[in-house]
């Protein structure tokens, strides 16, 4: 959907272009310059460049584009540190669901699982019941890039998954589903729902920073490193192919330590 919208914006910028005969390689450069000049973030401008350039490459391969596609030197995408909550904020977020309601018990189990295991949102929502070994406290994940890994579950997560299965899931009309977490209609939980529910619980917990489902994965990695876990172990738990991807969490930890130091010194 993003790629479609990118191409719509590209052609909106060139309203006189009616067919592939009207397209030139230099259009890519003109559009990219316009996007940057309009104040867009570098990441958004780069994605739109990638979308339109891929379209041009397709046209060239199919023989519709006669012009050359220029080499464009992209701007460097800035490294942004992900938002990480304090331990107190995580506790408040995990305690927000109403355990007197079935969806509250399920949401509590989902939040605890995500924080305890550092799962990606897609991994959590597609988690199959057969891949969760509650006796051994291990989840088997078939993750990004078709990589398989096993991650541990904490005692609290195990407790609330059991509570969810016994008190809620076993009463679901589609309890035979292979997926662990189900809506009240028996369907897998959607990304849109989980995004909204995280926002709701963050608001209830009084958390003012921007929180998304991925925030708990960032917290999982950062808190492990702050408690002296080895970087290679965190890499394996997160399912990162390249350790450089995991190293961003060491920068977060350093930044948090310095902020805490500054706050302490300023209060003296």
XYZ file of C-alpha atoms in Angstrom:
268
model
C 0.000 0.000 0.000
C 2.876 2.362 0.783
C 4.450 1.677 -2.612
C 1.171 2.388 -4.377
C 0.822 5.681 -2.532
C 4.429 6.568 -3.390
C 3.763 6.066 -7.107
C 0.560 8.123 -6.889
C 2.576 10.988 -5.371
C 5.221 10.597 -8.060
C 2.671 10.947 -10.871
C 0.888 13.759 -9.041
C 4.190 15.665 -9.166
C 4.290 15.106 -12.963
C 0.631 15.671 -13.999
C 1.513 15.950 -17.709
C 2.903 12.427 -17.949
C 0.206 10.238 -19.474
C 2.108 7.134 -20.575
C 5.444 5.363 -20.198
C 6.667 7.240 -23.297
C 6.602 10.422 -21.217
C 8.924 9.060 -18.497
C 12.593 10.019 -18.272
C 15.327 8.828 -15.947
C 15.926 12.354 -14.737
C 12.368 12.415 -13.347
C 13.597 10.239 -10.480
C 16.225 12.774 -9.509
C 13.791 15.696 -9.797
C 11.227 13.921 -7.628
C 13.813 12.975 -5.010
C 15.095 16.562 -4.785
C 11.522 17.833 -4.454
C 10.762 15.355 -1.657
C 13.829 16.401 0.341
C 13.146 20.112 -0.226
C 9.547 19.719 0.980
C 10.777 18.869 4.485
C 10.165 15.137 4.476
C 12.317 12.933 6.680
C 15.239 11.271 4.939
C 13.774 7.806 5.632
C 10.467 8.668 3.910
C 12.202 10.297 0.932
C 14.481 7.273 0.560
C 11.564 4.866 0.636
C 9.749 6.835 -2.055
C 12.909 6.886 -4.137
C 13.186 3.114 -3.746
C 9.533 2.631 -4.756
C 9.759 4.770 -7.884
C 13.164 3.436 -8.897
C 11.889 -0.146 -8.597
C 8.983 0.809 -10.854
C 11.428 2.270 -13.386
C 13.553 -0.888 -13.257
C 10.454 -2.970 -13.937
C 9.527 -0.787 -16.926
C 13.079 -1.031 -18.264
C 13.119 -4.825 -17.924
C 9.783 -5.104 -19.748
C 11.031 -2.842 -22.568
C 8.702 0.097 -21.863
C 11.365 2.553 -20.721
C 13.883 3.691 -23.320
C 15.737 6.236 -21.188
C 18.642 5.426 -18.856
C 18.015 5.179 -15.123
C 20.475 7.499 -13.356
C 22.591 6.544 -10.366
C 21.398 8.641 -7.442
C 23.611 9.171 -4.428
C 21.140 8.860 -1.540
C 21.317 10.985 1.557
C 22.437 9.145 4.663
C 19.518 7.874 6.659
C 19.846 9.162 10.216
C 20.094 6.617 13.007
C 17.253 7.108 15.422
C 17.355 5.407 18.775
C 14.137 3.521 19.495
C 12.022 4.546 22.444
C 12.695 2.481 25.574
C 10.639 2.564 28.769
C 12.002 2.400 32.287
C 11.388 -0.720 34.368
C 8.721 1.159 36.312
C 6.940 2.172 33.107
C 7.060 -1.394 31.792
C 5.556 -2.657 35.056
C 2.773 -0.077 34.807
C 2.079 -1.026 31.185
C 1.978 -4.754 31.957
C -0.376 -4.135 34.909
C -2.825 -2.037 32.865
C -5.126 -4.788 31.454
C -8.303 -5.474 33.423
C -8.011 -9.074 34.621
C -11.726 -9.246 35.421
C -12.427 -9.314 31.674
C -11.554 -12.091 29.173
C -9.833 -9.717 26.733
C -7.878 -8.213 29.633
C -6.516 -11.648 30.601
C -5.561 -12.325 26.970
C -3.934 -8.912 26.536
C -1.995 -9.368 29.779
C -0.686 -12.737 28.527
C 0.317 -11.165 25.193
C 2.139 -8.239 26.795
C 3.979 -10.480 29.251
C 4.978 -12.861 26.439
C 6.299 -10.084 24.256
C 8.363 -8.496 27.015
C 9.638 -11.830 28.357
C 10.753 -13.132 24.956
C 11.481 -10.045 22.835
C 9.246 -11.221 20.007
C 8.517 -9.165 16.934
C 4.864 -8.136 16.662
C 4.345 -10.463 13.686
C 5.909 -13.339 15.644
C 3.628 -12.759 18.630
C 0.434 -12.540 16.584
C 1.256 -15.630 14.478
C 2.470 -17.660 17.471
C 1.159 -21.213 17.268
C 0.049 -23.043 20.390
C 2.129 -26.093 19.492
C 5.283 -23.949 19.468
C 4.870 -22.886 23.100
C 6.302 -25.338 25.633
C 4.960 -24.083 28.962
C 6.552 -26.888 30.971
C 10.065 -26.095 29.747
C 9.375 -22.370 29.361
C 10.481 -22.169 25.717
C 8.948 -20.728 22.547
C 9.982 -21.913 19.100
C 9.895 -19.044 16.606
C 9.904 -19.160 12.824
C 10.933 -15.562 12.322
C 12.136 -12.999 9.824
C 14.193 -14.358 6.951
C 12.836 -17.868 7.619
C 15.158 -18.132 10.637
C 14.198 -20.477 13.448
C 15.154 -19.789 17.022
C 14.132 -20.770 20.533
C 13.552 -18.154 23.200
C 12.786 -18.535 26.919
C 9.570 -17.549 28.653
C 9.565 -15.961 32.082
C 7.557 -17.382 34.980
C 5.048 -14.527 34.928
C 4.429 -14.979 31.191
C 3.918 -18.731 31.700
C 1.487 -18.028 34.542
C -0.689 -15.705 32.463
C -0.578 -17.826 29.306
C -1.884 -20.719 31.410
C -4.530 -18.441 32.930
C -5.566 -17.250 29.459
C -5.750 -20.817 28.060
C -7.728 -22.217 31.001
C -10.104 -19.302 31.646
C -10.547 -17.726 28.221
C -9.186 -19.603 25.225
C -10.720 -22.975 26.101
C -14.142 -21.282 25.996
C -13.527 -19.732 22.552
C -15.727 -20.973 19.702
C -12.567 -21.642 17.680
C -10.465 -23.183 20.452
C -9.111 -25.769 17.975
C -7.279 -22.987 16.068
C -3.530 -23.482 15.763
C -2.910 -19.884 16.861
C -2.403 -19.189 20.549
C -3.934 -15.730 20.856
C -7.450 -15.353 19.462
C -10.070 -12.638 19.217
C -13.466 -13.295 20.761
C -14.562 -14.356 17.261
C -11.876 -17.027 17.099
C -9.597 -15.223 14.661
C -5.877 -14.391 15.143
C -5.326 -10.953 16.691
C -4.727 -8.256 14.078
C -1.808 -5.821 14.071
C -4.250 -2.895 14.057
C -5.993 -4.148 17.201
C -2.760 -4.794 19.041
C -1.395 -1.380 18.093
C -4.530 0.306 19.437
C -4.572 -1.749 22.621
C -0.941 -0.919 23.399
C -1.738 2.775 23.000
C -4.751 2.413 25.292
C -2.802 0.665 28.031
C 0.087 3.131 27.785
C -2.399 5.965 28.301
C -3.915 4.165 31.310
C -0.423 3.660 32.741
C 0.320 7.377 32.461
C 3.138 6.884 29.941
C 3.563 10.076 27.927
C 6.218 8.912 25.432
C 5.290 7.305 22.122
C 4.615 3.593 22.666
C 4.035 0.970 19.985
C 3.942 -2.851 20.056
C 7.617 -2.898 19.071
C 8.492 -0.848 22.170
C 8.377 -3.958 24.368
C 10.928 -5.685 22.110
C 13.217 -2.650 22.452
C 12.733 -2.748 26.243
C 13.498 -6.472 26.351
C 16.850 -5.996 24.571
C 17.901 -2.840 26.417
C 17.045 -4.153 29.884
C 18.954 -7.382 29.208
C 22.074 -5.439 28.220
C 21.729 -3.141 31.225
C 21.727 -6.252 33.394
C 25.037 -7.459 31.892
C 23.720 -9.900 29.265
C 26.218 -10.612 26.477
C 25.558 -8.881 23.163
C 25.796 -12.172 21.210
C 23.142 -13.765 23.419
C 20.799 -10.803 22.922
C 21.436 -11.054 19.172
C 20.349 -14.701 19.191
C 17.281 -14.005 21.313
C 16.163 -11.201 18.985
C 16.858 -13.245 15.856
C 19.175 -10.634 14.325
C 21.326 -11.891 11.459
C 23.852 -9.085 11.855
C 25.173 -8.130 15.295
C 25.410 -4.503 14.123
C 21.599 -4.404 14.291
C 21.741 -5.458 17.937
C 24.462 -2.936 18.802
C 22.011 -0.037 18.628
C 20.760 -1.200 22.050
C 24.209 -0.653 23.537
C 23.902 2.993 22.445
C 20.527 3.220 24.156
C 21.955 1.804 27.381
C 24.847 4.270 27.319
C 22.480 7.168 26.692
C 20.215 6.090 29.572
C 23.184 5.806 31.944
C 24.410 9.283 31.018
C 20.914 10.748 31.415
C 20.584 9.173 34.855
C 24.006 10.518 35.821
C 23.132 14.045 34.630
C 19.838 13.934 36.510
C 21.572 12.810 39.705
C 24.300 15.438 39.456
C 21.814 18.220 38.738
C 19.798 17.283 41.829
C 22.810 17.508 44.150
